[in-house]
């Protein structure tokens, strides 16, 4: 992954967090996967599908 890929991932993550009312407590981006620690402020069954 290039630096632009990481930037795009973070922008998309920010959009998704705003849409679903999530808060990112921690993240770790690696070249082939990522780890997220999220807090959900509202529960939606659609997100879990």
JSON list of C-alpha atoms in Angstrom, two decimals, residues 3-49:
[
{"chain": "A", "resi": 3, "resn": "UNK", "atom": "CA", "xyz": [0.66, 6.53, 1.48]},
{"chain": "A", "resi": 4, "resn": "UNK", "atom": "CA", "xyz": [-2.26, 7.67, -0.71]},
{"chain": "A", "resi": 5, "resn": "UNK", "atom": "CA", "xyz": [-4.01, 4.36, 0.02]},
{"chain": "A", "resi": 6, "resn": "UNK", "atom": "CA", "xyz": [-3.70, 4.95, 3.76]},
{"chain": "A", "resi": 7, "resn": "UNK", "atom": "CA", "xyz": [-5.06, 8.49, 3.35]},
{"chain": "A", "resi": 8, "resn": "UNK", "atom": "CA", "xyz": [-8.02, 7.22, 1.33]},
{"chain": "A", "resi": 9, "resn": "UNK", "atom": "CA", "xyz": [-8.75, 4.53, 3.92]},
{"chain": "A", "resi": 10, "resn": "UNK", "atom": "CA", "xyz": [-8.82, 7.12, 6.71]},
{"chain": "A", "resi": 11, "resn": "UNK", "atom": "CA", "xyz": [-11.12, 9.42, 4.72]},
{"chain": "A", "resi": 12, "resn": "UNK", "atom": "CA", "xyz": [-13.53, 6.57, 4.01]},
{"chain": "A", "resi": 13, "resn": "UNK", "atom": "CA", "xyz": [-13.37, 5.46, 7.64]},
{"chain": "A", "resi": 14, "resn": "UNK", "atom": "CA", "xyz": [-14.21, 8.99, 8.78]},
{"chain": "A", "resi": 15, "resn": "UNK", "atom": "CA", "xyz": [-17.22, 9.08, 6.44]},
{"chain": "A", "resi": 16, "resn": "UNK", "atom": "CA", "xyz": [-18.47, 5.70, 7.64]},
{"chain": "A", "resi": 17, "resn": "UNK", "atom": "CA", "xyz": [-18.00, 6.66, 11.29]},
{"chain": "A", "resi": 18, "resn": "UNK", "atom": "CA", "xyz": [-20.00, 9.81, 10.77]},
{"chain": "A", "resi": 19, "resn": "UNK", "atom": "CA", "xyz": [-22.76, 7.94, 8.91]},
{"chain": "A", "resi": 20, "resn": "UNK", "atom": "CA", "xyz": [-23.14, 5.21, 11.55]},
{"chain": "A", "resi": 21, "resn": "UNK", "atom": "CA", "xyz": [-22.33, 7.35, 14.62]},
{"chain": "A", "resi": 22, "resn": "UNK", "atom": "CA", "xyz": [-19.14, 5.49, 15.54]},
{"chain": "A", "resi": 23, "resn": "UNK", "atom": "CA", "xyz": [-16.10, 6.77, 17.44]},
{"chain": "A", "resi": 24, "resn": "UNK", "atom": "CA", "xyz": [-12.65, 5.43, 16.61]},
{"chain": "A", "resi": 25, "resn": "UNK", "atom": "CA", "xyz": [-10.71, 4.89, 19.84]},
{"chain": "A", "resi": 26, "resn": "UNK", "atom": "CA", "xyz": [-7.67, 3.33, 18.18]},
{"chain": "A", "resi": 27, "resn": "UNK", "atom": "CA", "xyz": [-6.55, 2.04, 14.81]},
{"chain": "A", "resi": 28, "resn": "UNK", "atom": "CA", "xyz": [-3.54, 0.39, 13.25]},
{"chain": "A", "resi": 29, "resn": "UNK", "atom": "CA", "xyz": [-3.12, 0.36, 9.48]},
{"chain": "A", "resi": 30, "resn": "UNK", "atom": "CA", "xyz": [-0.77, -2.20, 8.00]},
{"chain": "A", "resi": 31, "resn": "UNK", "atom": "CA", "xyz": [0.13, -3.03, 4.44]},
{"chain": "A", "resi": 32, "resn": "UNK", "atom": "CA", "xyz": [-2.30, -5.95, 4.16]},
{"chain": "A", "resi": 33, "resn": "UNK", "atom": "CA", "xyz": [-4.87, -5.45, 6.94]},
{"chain": "A", "resi": 34, "resn": "UNK", "atom": "CA", "xyz": [-6.04, -3.13, 9.68]},
{"chain": "A", "resi": 35, "resn": "UNK", "atom": "CA", "xyz": [-7.24, -3.16, 13.29]},
{"chain": "A", "resi": 36, "resn": "UNK", "atom": "CA", "xyz": [-9.98, -0.90, 14.62]},
{"chain": "A", "resi": 37, "resn": "UNK", "atom": "CA", "xyz": [-11.27, -0.24, 18.11]},
{"chain": "A", "resi": 38, "resn": "UNK", "atom": "CA", "xyz": [-14.68, 1.38, 17.70]},
{"chain": "A", "resi": 39, "resn": "UNK", "atom": "CA", "xyz": [-17.38, 2.62, 20.04]},
{"chain": "A", "resi": 40, "resn": "UNK", "atom": "CA", "xyz": [-20.92, 2.55, 18.67]},
{"chain": "A", "resi": 41, "resn": "UNK", "atom": "CA", "xyz": [-23.12, 5.36, 19.91]},
{"chain": "A", "resi": 42, "resn": "UNK", "atom": "CA", "xyz": [-26.24, 3.85, 18.38]},
{"chain": "A", "resi": 43, "resn": "UNK", "atom": "CA", "xyz": [-27.06, 0.30, 17.39]},
{"chain": "A", "resi": 44, "resn": "UNK", "atom": "CA", "xyz": [-28.20, -0.51, 13.88]},
{"chain": "A", "resi": 45, "resn": "UNK", "atom": "CA", "xyz": [-28.84, -4.02, 12.60]},
{"chain": "A", "resi": 46, "resn": "UNK", "atom": "CA", "xyz": [-27.96, -2.88, 9.08]},
{"chain": "A", "resi": 47, "resn": "UNK", "atom": "CA", "xyz": [-24.36, -2.25, 10.13]},
{"chain": "A", "resi": 48, "resn": "UNK", "atom": "CA", "xyz": [-23.94, -5.78, 11.44]},
{"chain": "A", "resi": 49, "resn": "UNK", "atom": "CA", "xyz": [-24.97, -7.40, 8.15]}
]
